[in-house]
Short mmCIF file of C-alpha atoms in Angstrom, two decimals:
data_model
loop_
_atom_site.label_atom_id
_atom_site.label_comp_id
_atom_site.label_asym_id
_atom_site.label_seq_id
_atom_site.Cartn_x
_atom_site.Cartn_y
_atom_site.Cartn_z
CA MET A 181 25.95 1.75 -9.23
CA GLY A 182 26.56 -1.06 -6.75
CA ASP A 183 27.23 1.27 -3.80
CA SER A 184 25.48 3.91 -1.68
CA ASP A 185 27.79 6.82 -2.46
CA ASP A 186 26.36 10.16 -3.59
CA GLN A 187 27.11 11.06 -7.23
CA THR A 188 27.78 14.68 -8.17
CA ARG A 189 27.93 13.91 -11.91
CA PRO A 190 25.98 11.59 -14.23
CA LYS A 191 27.48 8.10 -14.30
CA LEU A 192 26.69 5.15 -16.55
CA VAL A 193 24.69 2.33 -14.94
CA GLU A 194 26.95 -0.56 -15.90
CA ALA A 195 24.33 -3.27 -15.29
CA LEU A 196 22.18 -1.84 -18.11
CA LYS A 197 24.97 -1.64 -20.68
CA GLY A 198 23.80 -3.19 -23.93
CA TYR A 199 20.09 -2.58 -23.18
CA LYS A 200 17.95 0.16 -24.68
CA VAL A 201 16.00 1.88 -21.92
CA VAL A 202 12.60 3.18 -23.08
CA ASP A 203 11.24 4.49 -19.77
CA VAL A 204 12.53 5.26 -16.27
CA ALA A 205 10.89 6.35 -13.00
CA CYS A 206 12.03 7.23 -9.48
CA GLY A 207 10.08 7.10 -6.21
CA SER A 208 10.19 9.63 -3.38
CA GLY A 209 11.45 9.39 0.19
CA ASP A 210 13.07 6.00 0.84
CA ALA A 211 13.07 5.57 -2.90
CA GLN A 212 13.25 2.95 -5.60
CA THR A 213 14.12 3.26 -9.28
CA LEU A 214 12.44 1.39 -12.14
CA CYS A 215 13.25 1.25 -15.82
CA ALA A 216 11.75 -0.53 -18.82
CA THR A 217 13.90 -1.77 -21.70
CA ASP A 218 12.90 -2.26 -25.33
CA ASP A 219 12.69 -6.05 -24.86
CA GLY A 220 9.73 -5.53 -22.47
CA GLN A 221 11.61 -6.21 -19.26
CA VAL A 222 11.39 -4.15 -16.06
CA TRP A 223 14.43 -3.55 -13.86
CA SER A 224 14.27 -2.28 -10.27
CA TRP A 225 16.78 -1.23 -7.64
CA GLY A 226 17.05 0.90 -4.49
CA ASP A 227 15.11 0.65 -1.22
CA GLY A 228 12.95 -2.49 -0.99
CA ASP A 229 10.54 -1.70 1.87
CA TYR A 230 6.97 -3.00 1.40
CA GLY A 231 8.08 -5.08 -1.61
CA LYS A 232 8.14 -2.09 -3.97
CA LEU A 233 10.98 -3.65 -5.98
CA GLY A 234 8.54 -6.38 -7.02
CA ARG A 235 10.59 -9.45 -6.15
CA GLY A 236 8.60 -10.77 -3.19
CA GLY A 237 10.64 -9.47 -0.26
CA SER A 238 11.65 -6.22 1.39
CA ASP A 239 15.37 -6.39 0.71
CA GLY A 240 16.96 -3.45 -1.05
CA CYS A 241 19.17 -3.81 -4.11
CA LYS A 242 22.15 -1.67 -5.17
CA VAL A 243 22.20 -2.72 -8.82
CA PRO A 244 19.35 -3.15 -11.35
CA ASN A 245 17.68 -6.57 -11.33
CA VAL A 246 14.92 -7.88 -13.59
CA ILE A 247 11.41 -8.36 -12.16
CA ALA A 248 10.91 -11.91 -13.40
CA SER A 249 7.12 -12.00 -12.96
CA LEU A 250 6.71 -9.22 -15.56
CA GLU A 251 8.95 -10.70 -18.26
CA LYS A 252 6.09 -12.20 -20.29
CA HIS A 253 3.98 -9.02 -20.30
CA LYS A 254 6.19 -6.70 -22.42
CA ILE A 255 6.12 -3.61 -20.22
CA VAL A 256 6.42 -0.25 -21.98
CA ARG A 257 5.78 2.25 -19.14
CA VAL A 258 6.83 2.46 -15.50
CA GLU A 259 5.87 4.91 -12.75
CA CYS A 260 6.79 5.31 -9.08
CA GLY A 261 4.90 6.92 -6.22
CA SER A 262 5.75 7.08 -2.54
CA GLN A 263 6.67 3.49 -1.58
CA PHE A 264 4.86 1.87 -4.52
CA SER A 265 5.45 1.04 -8.18
CA VAL A 266 3.37 0.83 -11.37
CA ALA A 267 3.93 -0.85 -14.74
CA LEU A 268 1.89 -0.72 -17.96
CA SER A 269 2.11 -3.41 -20.64
CA ALA A 270 2.01 -2.91 -24.40
CA ASN A 271 -1.55 -4.30 -24.55
CA GLY A 272 -2.81 -1.93 -21.85
CA VAL A 273 -2.69 -4.12 -18.72
CA LEU A 274 -1.84 -2.24 -15.50
CA PHE A 275 0.16 -3.70 -12.60
CA THR A 276 0.81 -2.14 -9.17
CA TRP A 277 2.76 -3.27 -6.11
CA GLY A 278 4.36 -1.96 -2.91
CA LYS A 279 2.83 -0.19 0.06
CA GLY A 280 -0.96 -0.41 0.13
CA ASP A 281 -2.28 2.11 2.65
CA TYR A 282 -4.38 5.02 1.38
CA HIS A 283 -5.50 2.49 -1.29
CA ARG A 284 -2.75 3.78 -3.57
CA LEU A 285 -2.48 0.38 -5.34
CA GLY A 286 -6.11 0.30 -6.48
CA HIS A 287 -6.76 -3.31 -5.42
CA GLY A 288 -9.64 -2.48 -3.05
CA SER A 289 -7.70 -3.03 0.18
CA ASP A 290 -4.86 -1.34 2.05
CA GLU A 291 -2.67 -4.46 2.16
CA HIS A 292 0.91 -4.28 0.96
CA VAL A 293 1.65 -6.22 -2.25
CA ARG A 294 5.17 -7.56 -2.79
CA TRP A 295 4.76 -8.86 -6.35
CA PRO A 296 3.36 -7.03 -9.40
CA LYS A 297 -0.42 -7.51 -9.33
CA GLN A 298 -2.85 -6.70 -12.12
CA VAL A 299 -5.45 -4.06 -11.22
CA ALA A 300 -8.59 -6.17 -11.57
CA GLU A 301 -10.88 -3.17 -12.00
CA PHE A 302 -9.40 -2.60 -15.47
CA LYS A 303 -10.08 -6.09 -16.84
CA GLY A 304 -11.71 -5.62 -20.23
CA LYS A 305 -10.24 -2.12 -20.56
CA GLN A 306 -7.06 -0.96 -22.25
CA ILE A 307 -4.98 1.58 -20.33
CA VAL A 308 -2.98 3.96 -22.51
CA GLU A 309 -1.67 6.53 -19.99
CA ILE A 310 -0.77 6.38 -16.30
CA ALA A 311 0.58 8.89 -13.77
CA CYS A 312 1.40 8.67 -10.06
CA GLY A 313 1.36 11.26 -7.31
CA SER A 314 2.76 10.68 -3.88
CA LEU A 315 -0.23 8.59 -2.72
CA HIS A 316 -2.62 8.53 -5.71
CA CYS A 317 -2.83 7.41 -9.35
CA VAL A 318 -4.55 8.57 -12.53
CA ALA A 319 -5.12 6.32 -15.56
CA VAL A 320 -6.54 6.95 -19.04
CA CYS A 321 -8.33 4.22 -21.02
CA SER A 322 -8.29 3.80 -24.78
CA ASN A 323 -11.82 5.27 -24.91
CA ASN A 324 -10.46 8.43 -23.20
CA GLU A 325 -12.13 7.73 -19.86
CA VAL A 326 -10.08 8.85 -16.84
CA PHE A 327 -9.93 6.87 -13.60
CA THR A 328 -8.40 7.87 -10.27
CA TRP A 329 -7.77 6.15 -6.94
CA GLY A 330 -5.79 6.50 -3.70
CA ASP A 331 -5.44 9.40 -1.28
CA ASN A 332 -7.68 12.42 -1.83
CA ASP A 333 -7.10 14.86 1.02
CA GLU A 334 -6.44 17.72 -1.43
CA GLY A 335 -9.19 16.71 -3.87
CA GLN A 336 -6.57 15.35 -6.28
CA LEU A 337 -8.86 12.53 -7.44
CA GLY A 338 -11.28 14.97 -9.04
CA ASP A 339 -14.52 13.52 -7.64
CA GLY A 340 -15.50 16.65 -5.72
CA THR A 341 -14.71 15.14 -2.30
CA THR A 342 -11.67 14.65 -0.10
CA ASN A 343 -12.41 10.98 0.61
CA ALA A 344 -9.89 8.31 -0.39
CA ILE A 345 -10.97 5.94 -3.19
CA GLN A 346 -10.18 2.22 -2.83
CA LYS A 347 -10.47 1.15 -6.48
CA PRO A 348 -10.19 2.98 -9.81
CA LYS A 349 -13.20 5.28 -10.17
CA LEU A 350 -14.36 7.13 -13.27
CA VAL A 351 -13.84 10.91 -13.13
CA THR A 352 -17.28 11.99 -14.30
CA GLY A 353 -16.19 15.61 -14.62
CA LEU A 354 -14.01 14.61 -17.58
CA LYS A 355 -16.68 12.57 -19.33
CA GLY A 356 -17.33 13.73 -22.88
CA LYS A 357 -13.80 15.09 -23.31
CA ARG A 358 -11.00 13.39 -25.20
CA ILE A 359 -8.27 13.13 -22.59
CA THR A 360 -4.95 12.31 -24.22
CA ASN A 361 -2.49 12.58 -21.33
CA VAL A 362 -2.31 12.95 -17.55
CA ALA A 363 0.30 13.99 -14.99
CA CYS A 364 0.49 14.21 -11.21
CA GLY A 365 2.25 16.29 -8.60
CA SER A 366 2.54 15.16 -5.01
CA ALA A 367 -1.13 15.92 -4.32
CA HIS A 368 -2.60 17.32 -7.54
CA SER A 369 -3.51 16.00 -10.98
CA VAL A 370 -3.54 17.42 -14.51
CA ALA A 371 -5.28 16.14 -17.66
CA TRP A 372 -4.88 17.21 -21.31
CA SER A 373 -7.76 17.05 -23.79
CA THR A 374 -8.49 17.76 -27.45
CA ASN A 375 -11.39 19.85 -28.74
CA LYS A 376 -13.30 16.86 -30.11
CA PRO A 377 -16.04 15.32 -27.92
CA GLU A 378 -15.62 11.78 -26.73
CA SER A 379 -17.51 9.05 -28.56
CA GLN A 380 -20.24 7.09 -26.81
CA GLY A 381 -18.84 4.46 -24.42
CA LYS A 382 -19.51 0.75 -24.83
CA ALA A 383 -21.70 -1.42 -22.63
CA PRO A 384 -19.95 -3.62 -20.01
CA ASN A 385 -18.43 -6.79 -21.44
CA SER A 386 -19.39 -8.96 -18.46
CA VAL A 387 -22.46 -9.45 -16.27
CA PRO A 388 -22.15 -7.82 -12.79
CA MET A 389 -21.36 -10.33 -10.02
CA GLU A 390 -24.48 -9.39 -8.03
CA TYR A 391 -26.69 -10.70 -10.84
CA ASN A 392 -25.53 -14.28 -10.28
CA HIS A 393 -26.56 -14.09 -6.61
CA LEU A 394 -30.05 -12.82 -7.31
CA ASN A 395 -31.12 -14.08 -10.74
CA HIS A 396 -33.23 -16.93 -9.28
CA LEU A 397 -35.57 -14.47 -7.52
CA PRO A 398 -38.59 -12.92 -9.29
CA MET A 399 -38.08 -9.29 -10.23
CA SER A 400 -41.15 -8.25 -8.23
CA THR A 401 -39.70 -9.86 -5.08
CA LEU A 402 -36.38 -8.08 -5.53
CA ARG A 403 -38.09 -4.76 -6.12
CA ASN A 404 -40.39 -5.06 -3.10
CA ARG A 405 -37.55 -6.14 -0.82
CA LEU A 406 -35.36 -3.26 -1.94
CA ILE A 407 -38.15 -0.72 -1.44
CA LEU A 408 -38.93 -2.12 2.02
CA LEU A 409 -35.29 -2.04 3.16
CA HIS A 410 -34.81 1.52 1.93
CA GLN A 411 -38.07 2.70 3.47
CA PHE A 412 -37.28 1.08 6.81
CA SER A 413 -33.77 2.56 6.84
CA ASP A 414 -35.09 6.01 5.93
CA LEU A 415 -37.56 5.85 8.83
CA TYR A 416 -35.19 4.37 11.40
CA CYS A 417 -31.86 6.14 10.82
CA PRO A 418 -33.05 9.70 11.63
CA ILE A 419 -34.19 8.57 15.10
CA THR A 420 -30.94 6.72 15.87
CA PRO A 421 -29.90 9.29 18.55
CA LEU A 422 -33.04 8.34 20.51
CA VAL A 423 -32.24 4.61 20.54
CA ASN A 424 -30.10 2.75 23.07
CA LEU A 425 -27.50 1.26 20.73
CA LYS A 426 -26.36 -1.20 23.40
CA GLU A 427 -29.61 -3.15 23.09
CA ASP A 428 -29.07 -6.55 21.44
CA CYS A 429 -32.02 -6.09 19.09
CA VAL A 430 -30.23 -3.12 17.56
CA THR A 431 -26.67 -4.39 17.41
CA VAL A 432 -27.53 -7.91 16.29
CA CYS A 433 -30.77 -7.68 14.30
CA LEU A 434 -31.13 -4.17 12.90
CA ARG A 435 -27.48 -3.80 11.95
CA LYS A 436 -27.91 -6.54 9.34
CA ILE A 437 -30.88 -5.03 7.55
CA LEU A 438 -30.17 -1.30 7.60
CA ILE A 439 -28.99 0.05 4.27
CA PRO A 440 -25.29 1.00 4.72
CA ARG A 441 -25.77 4.19 2.74
CA SER A 442 -28.49 5.34 5.14
CA LYS A 443 -26.40 4.57 8.21
CA ASP A 444 -23.42 6.37 6.74
CA SER A 445 -25.59 9.31 5.73
CA VAL A 446 -26.88 9.83 9.28
CA PHE A 447 -23.39 9.53 10.72
CA ARG A 448 -21.93 11.96 8.18
CA LYS A 449 -24.78 14.41 8.67
CA ASN A 450 -24.16 14.58 12.41
CA ILE A 451 -20.41 14.94 11.87
CA GLN A 452 -20.82 17.67 9.25
CA MET A 453 -23.04 19.72 11.56
CA THR A 454 -19.98 20.33 13.74
CA MET A 455 -17.47 20.88 10.92
CA MET A 456 -15.54 24.17 10.75
CA ARG A 457 -15.37 25.18 7.08
CA ASP A 458 -13.91 28.66 7.26
CA LYS A 459 -10.33 27.33 6.90
CA SER A 460 -8.80 24.70 4.64
CA HIS A 461 -6.19 23.61 7.17
CA GLY A 462 -4.97 24.03 10.73
CA PRO A 463 -1.75 25.70 11.87
CA VAL A 464 1.43 25.54 9.78
CA ILE A 465 4.04 23.44 11.57
CA GLU A 466 7.66 22.63 10.81
CA LEU A 467 8.67 18.96 10.69
CA ASN A 468 12.29 17.88 10.38
CA ARG A 469 11.91 14.65 8.42
CA TYR A 470 15.67 14.37 7.89
CA GLN A 471 16.18 14.33 11.66
CA ALA A 472 13.51 11.64 12.02
CA LYS A 473 15.05 9.48 9.30
CA LYS A 474 18.54 9.85 10.76
CA ALA A 475 17.27 8.85 14.21
CA ARG A 476 15.51 5.76 12.79
CA LEU A 477 18.69 4.54 11.09
CA ARG A 478 20.23 3.94 14.52
CA GLY A 479 17.48 1.42 15.29
CA GLY A 480 15.08 1.37 18.23
CA LEU A 481 13.38 4.54 19.39
CA ALA A 482 13.83 7.67 17.29
CA GLY A 483 15.54 9.71 20.00
CA PRO A 484 14.60 9.85 23.71
CA ASP A 485 11.09 8.35 24.03
CA GLY A 486 10.78 8.60 20.23
CA MET A 487 10.52 12.40 20.30
CA LYS A 488 12.77 12.87 17.24
CA SER A 489 10.29 10.97 15.09
CA VAL A 490 7.77 12.88 12.97
CA PHE A 491 5.09 11.74 15.43
CA GLY A 492 7.18 12.96 18.38
CA GLN A 493 7.69 16.34 16.72
CA VAL A 494 3.92 16.67 16.20
CA VAL A 495 3.32 15.72 19.86
CA SER A 496 5.68 18.50 20.95
CA LYS A 497 3.49 20.97 19.02
CA MET A 498 0.19 19.57 20.29
CA SER A 499 -0.69 22.79 22.13
CA VAL A 500 -1.29 24.59 18.79
CA PHE A 501 -4.12 22.20 17.87
CA THR A 502 -6.97 24.10 19.47
CA HIS A 503 -10.52 22.76 19.60
CA PRO A 504 -11.63 24.66 16.44
CA ASN A 505 -8.69 23.05 14.56
CA LEU A 506 -10.01 19.61 15.49
CA MET A 507 -13.35 20.47 13.86
CA LEU A 508 -11.85 21.21 10.43
CA ALA A 509 -13.16 19.35 7.41
CA SER A 510 -9.76 18.35 6.04
CA ARG A 511 -6.17 18.85 7.22
CA LEU A 512 -5.35 19.12 10.91
CA TRP A 513 -2.12 20.92 10.06
CA LYS A 514 -0.17 22.19 7.09
CA VAL A 515 3.49 21.25 6.78
CA ASP A 516 6.02 23.82 5.67
CA ASP A 517 7.82 23.22 2.36
CA CYS A 518 10.67 21.26 3.97
CA GLY A 519 8.39 18.76 5.65
CA GLY A 520 6.47 17.28 2.71
CA GLY A 521 2.69 17.16 2.36
CA TYR A 522 0.12 16.54 5.08
CA SER A 523 -0.75 13.06 3.78
CA GLU A 524 2.92 12.13 3.60
CA SER A 525 3.44 13.18 7.22
CA ILE A 526 0.39 11.13 8.27
CA ALA A 527 1.70 8.10 6.34
CA GLU A 528 5.10 8.50 7.99
CA ILE A 529 3.51 8.76 11.44
CA SER A 530 1.57 5.54 10.79
CA ASP A 531 4.83 3.79 9.90
CA GLU A 532 6.63 5.12 12.97
CA LEU A 533 3.91 3.98 15.36
CA GLN A 534 4.32 0.43 14.06
CA ASN A 535 8.05 0.11 13.32
CA GLY A 536 9.43 0.73 16.82
CA SER A 537 10.34 4.41 16.37
CA VAL A 538 7.76 5.21 19.06
CA ALA A 539 6.91 2.95 22.02
CA ILE A 540 3.16 3.46 22.53
CA LEU A 541 2.13 0.45 20.41
CA CYS A 542 3.36 -3.12 20.75
CA GLN A 543 3.02 -6.23 18.62
CA THR A 544 0.44 -8.79 19.70
CA PRO A 545 1.70 -11.96 21.45
CA ASN A 546 0.45 -13.87 18.40
CA GLY A 547 2.66 -11.68 16.25
CA ARG A 548 5.71 -12.41 18.37
CA SER A 549 5.05 -16.16 18.22
CA ASP A 550 3.93 -15.99 14.56
CA SER A 551 0.77 -18.00 15.21
CA GLY A 552 -2.97 -17.38 15.50
CA ALA A 553 -4.99 -14.34 14.46
CA ASN A 554 -3.97 -10.66 14.53
CA ARG A 555 -0.29 -11.47 13.90
CA ASP A 556 0.18 -8.25 11.92
CA CYS A 557 -1.75 -6.13 14.41
CA PHE A 558 -0.79 -3.93 17.33
CA LEU A 559 -2.01 -3.22 20.86
CA LEU A 560 -1.59 -0.18 23.08
CA ASN A 561 1.60 -0.67 25.08
CA PRO A 562 0.71 -0.98 28.81
CA SER A 563 4.29 -0.20 29.85
CA SER A 564 4.12 3.25 28.22
CA ASN A 565 2.95 5.23 31.23
CA LYS A 566 5.27 8.24 31.46
CA LYS A 567 3.83 11.74 31.19
CA ILE A 568 5.23 12.06 27.65
CA HIS A 569 3.47 8.80 26.76
CA HIS A 570 0.19 10.26 28.01
CA ASN A 571 0.65 13.10 25.54
CA MET A 572 1.46 10.60 22.79
CA PHE A 573 -1.72 8.63 23.48
CA ARG A 574 -3.68 11.88 23.45
CA MET A 575 -2.16 12.74 20.06
CA LEU A 576 -3.09 9.28 18.82
CA GLY A 577 -6.66 9.98 19.94
CA ILE A 578 -6.62 13.25 18.01
CA LEU A 579 -5.38 11.52 14.85
CA LEU A 580 -8.00 8.77 15.14
CA GLY A 581 -10.78 11.30 15.70
CA VAL A 582 -9.71 13.48 12.78
CA SER A 583 -9.47 10.39 10.57
CA VAL A 584 -13.06 9.42 11.41
CA ARG A 585 -14.37 12.97 10.99
CA THR A 586 -12.70 13.70 7.66
CA GLY A 587 -12.92 10.21 6.15
CA ASN A 588 -9.17 10.21 5.46
CA PRO A 589 -7.58 6.89 6.44
CA LEU A 590 -4.99 6.42 9.17
CA SER A 591 -3.02 3.32 8.23
CA LEU A 592 -2.81 1.63 11.63
CA SER A 593 -3.27 -2.12 12.08
CA LEU A 594 -4.84 -2.05 15.53
CA ALA A 595 -6.14 -5.38 16.83
CA GLU A 596 -9.91 -5.78 17.17
CA PRO A 597 -9.91 -5.72 21.02
CA VAL A 598 -8.37 -2.23 20.87
CA TRP A 599 -11.23 -0.96 18.71
CA LYS A 600 -13.78 -2.56 21.04
CA GLN A 601 -12.36 -0.67 24.00
CA LEU A 602 -12.08 2.57 22.04
CA VAL A 603 -15.82 2.50 21.27
CA GLY A 604 -16.64 1.70 24.90
CA GLU A 605 -17.26 -2.06 24.72
CA ASP A 606 -16.02 -4.36 27.48
CA LEU A 607 -13.58 -7.13 26.57
CA VAL A 608 -14.43 -10.80 27.10
CA THR A 609 -12.17 -13.84 27.42
CA SER A 610 -12.40 -14.62 23.70
CA ASP A 611 -10.77 -11.24 23.02
CA ILE A 612 -7.69 -12.44 24.90
CA THR A 613 -7.21 -15.42 22.58
CA GLU A 614 -7.75 -13.14 19.57
CA VAL A 615 -4.34 -11.64 20.29
CA ASP A 616 -2.73 -14.38 22.43
CA LYS A 617 -4.01 -17.80 21.41
CA ASP A 618 -1.78 -19.62 23.91
CA PHE A 619 -2.83 -17.63 26.99
CA PHE A 620 -5.03 -20.46 28.27
CA THR A 621 -3.03 -23.41 26.91
CA ARG A 622 0.63 -22.30 26.97
CA VAL A 623 3.01 -24.93 28.37
CA LYS A 624 6.38 -23.52 27.37
CA SER A 625 8.70 -20.55 27.92
CA GLY A 626 8.43 -20.97 31.70
CA VAL A 627 4.74 -19.99 31.67
CA THR A 628 1.84 -22.37 32.19
CA GLY A 629 -1.54 -21.66 30.61
CA LEU A 630 -4.65 -21.22 32.73
CA LYS A 631 -6.33 -24.30 31.29
CA CYS A 632 -3.36 -26.44 32.26
CA ILE A 633 -3.36 -25.00 35.78
CA LYS A 634 -7.08 -25.63 36.14
CA GLU A 635 -6.76 -29.27 35.04
CA MET A 636 -3.69 -30.14 37.15
CA SER A 637 -4.12 -32.52 40.05
CA ASP A 638 -3.42 -31.05 43.48
CA ASP A 639 -0.16 -32.98 43.84
CA MET A 640 1.03 -31.95 40.38
CA LEU A 641 0.20 -28.30 41.06
CA ILE A 642 2.17 -28.33 44.31
CA SER A 643 5.17 -30.02 42.71
CA ALA A 644 5.10 -27.57 39.77
CA ASP A 645 5.91 -24.77 42.25
CA LEU A 646 4.31 -22.07 40.07
CA SER A 647 4.59 -18.42 41.10
CA PHE A 648 1.42 -16.41 41.66
CA SER A 649 2.08 -14.26 38.60
CA THR A 650 1.06 -14.08 34.96
CA SER A 651 2.56 -12.73 31.75
CA GLY A 652 1.43 -9.42 30.26
CA ILE A 653 0.89 -8.70 26.59
CA ILE A 654 4.51 -7.59 26.13
CA GLY A 655 5.79 -10.72 27.89
CA GLN A 656 6.56 -9.13 31.26
CA GLU A 657 5.91 -11.06 34.48
CA VAL A 658 3.17 -9.52 36.63
CA ARG A 659 2.58 -10.45 40.26
CA LEU A 660 -1.16 -10.75 40.81
CA SER A 661 -1.48 -10.51 44.60
CA PRO A 662 0.75 -9.60 47.55
CA LYS A 663 -1.04 -12.28 49.61
CA TYR A 664 0.41 -15.24 47.72
CA SER A 665 3.79 -16.17 46.30
CA LYS A 666 2.83 -19.59 44.85
CA ILE A 667 -0.23 -21.15 43.23
CA THR A 668 -1.80 -23.78 45.47
CA PRO A 669 -4.92 -25.94 45.23
CA ASP A 670 -6.64 -23.53 47.65
CA ASN A 671 -5.94 -20.33 45.68
CA ARG A 672 -5.99 -21.87 42.20
CA GLN A 673 -9.39 -20.46 41.17
CA GLU A 674 -8.56 -17.05 42.61
CA TYR A 675 -5.35 -17.05 40.55
CA ILE A 676 -7.24 -17.89 37.35
CA ASN A 677 -9.80 -15.14 37.99
CA LEU A 678 -7.11 -12.55 38.74
CA ALA A 679 -5.04 -13.51 35.67
CA ILE A 680 -8.05 -13.11 33.36
CA LYS A 681 -9.07 -9.86 35.05
CA TYR A 682 -5.57 -8.46 34.64
CA ARG A 683 -5.42 -9.24 30.94
CA LEU A 684 -8.88 -7.81 30.26
CA ASN A 685 -7.95 -4.53 31.94
CA GLU A 686 -4.22 -4.34 31.22
CA CYS A 687 -4.47 -1.41 28.79
CA ASN A 688 -7.28 0.52 30.48
CA GLU A 689 -5.06 3.47 31.38
CA GLN A 690 -3.78 3.84 27.81
CA ILE A 691 -7.30 3.46 26.38
CA LYS A 692 -8.47 6.19 28.76
CA TRP A 693 -5.90 8.67 27.43
CA VAL A 694 -6.82 7.96 23.81
CA ARG A 695 -10.58 8.12 24.43
CA ARG A 696 -10.33 11.30 26.50
CA VAL A 697 -9.31 13.25 23.39
CA TRP A 698 -10.97 11.13 20.71
CA SER A 699 -14.42 11.67 22.21
CA LYS A 700 -14.00 15.44 21.84
#
């Protein structure tokens, strides 16, 4: 319409006057709208977060605009999920774009995609029907095969599990049936079939990629190697609890030759032994998502200490999550009808933890300077040390633990050093540069890197008049010792040692609060 006013009656979309619309779709939450016209073009407007409007950025748009990259594909169908968009061309090519967590886009990763991208898994196939739930998709091929991908916490993907699926996967339970149409609710799927059995499928049109890597080896060598690796893994994995996993021979050598399926099987078996299966979900809680959204619109924290956010509301109810609830095989809680589904609340919490609504995570120094690795990743915020922050870190530990136990993803971009500390590994100096590449070499912003200080001549160091302090990961100045006010040639090495020690241990308190609950 060109404005943000609510409309109580239907009103003509002036920008589409003169075009014949053949399909239209609307997203949920902070939503977008798509439509396809009879000339094969796709128009999008509304909220632009995560690039779901398909024009390369995150800017919203109040009037319909054409998605130029789809003009040559003659699109006939459009669909919208929660924060992502789907388009189907006349010749059966499928495109997805927008938010990528929970693998809702089907590209094999959880990265956000800001331009329409063809789903590579369907190359050589013709898609004839497509449907989107909140965080999952269902597609039907011309040979009546049905594929699903995305979030699966309610079993909506039809594979008999509640594990998310990264790429389109055949629904074997529908094999042999002629599926003609599909539809999705927020977290369920429906398929229509005829009475006639499906015809025999065709062989793959292309040679699998693995063949090109191995075709120079004799078949007997491949067979013997495979048998040996499987036999070794089958013998070793069951005795894993008896092995000191900190030994180098295990972490460096054995890790590379153990069959992933065997490792995963042992891990899952031990997890499943402690699963509580008498309930499908934990306590029912009420979440005021409207309050959270309204608080976010003001910018900064969502209320005092972020407690008006969805995450903050869950933290305030943390006492209801008893130990048996943490052992459940699927949902930690069930949201009442006004709060949306469990997966949607988890997705919203992941966003809040990383968009500034809550203060317990902070962007890496590399992210702030837009250089080096881990620019899009986050660290635990060392300045978050109030009692309410302790509870927030404990809740984060619960969410991480439940995510690992149930196999349902938590879309958090935590930097690698955070994961090392969470699993009990000590950080080393190279971990510092992983998140702050200029820590040792910085020569600007009033801060001098450790390498520069080490290489300064005595006279230059004295004339530089540098304070005996360093910068923390959020940029704050930290005094390293009450004994010294300035760096001198005599205390130079002590300063360097203390600065490195501080950085390596800066988030220990926050890690402790997360691990204390996660380990349970």
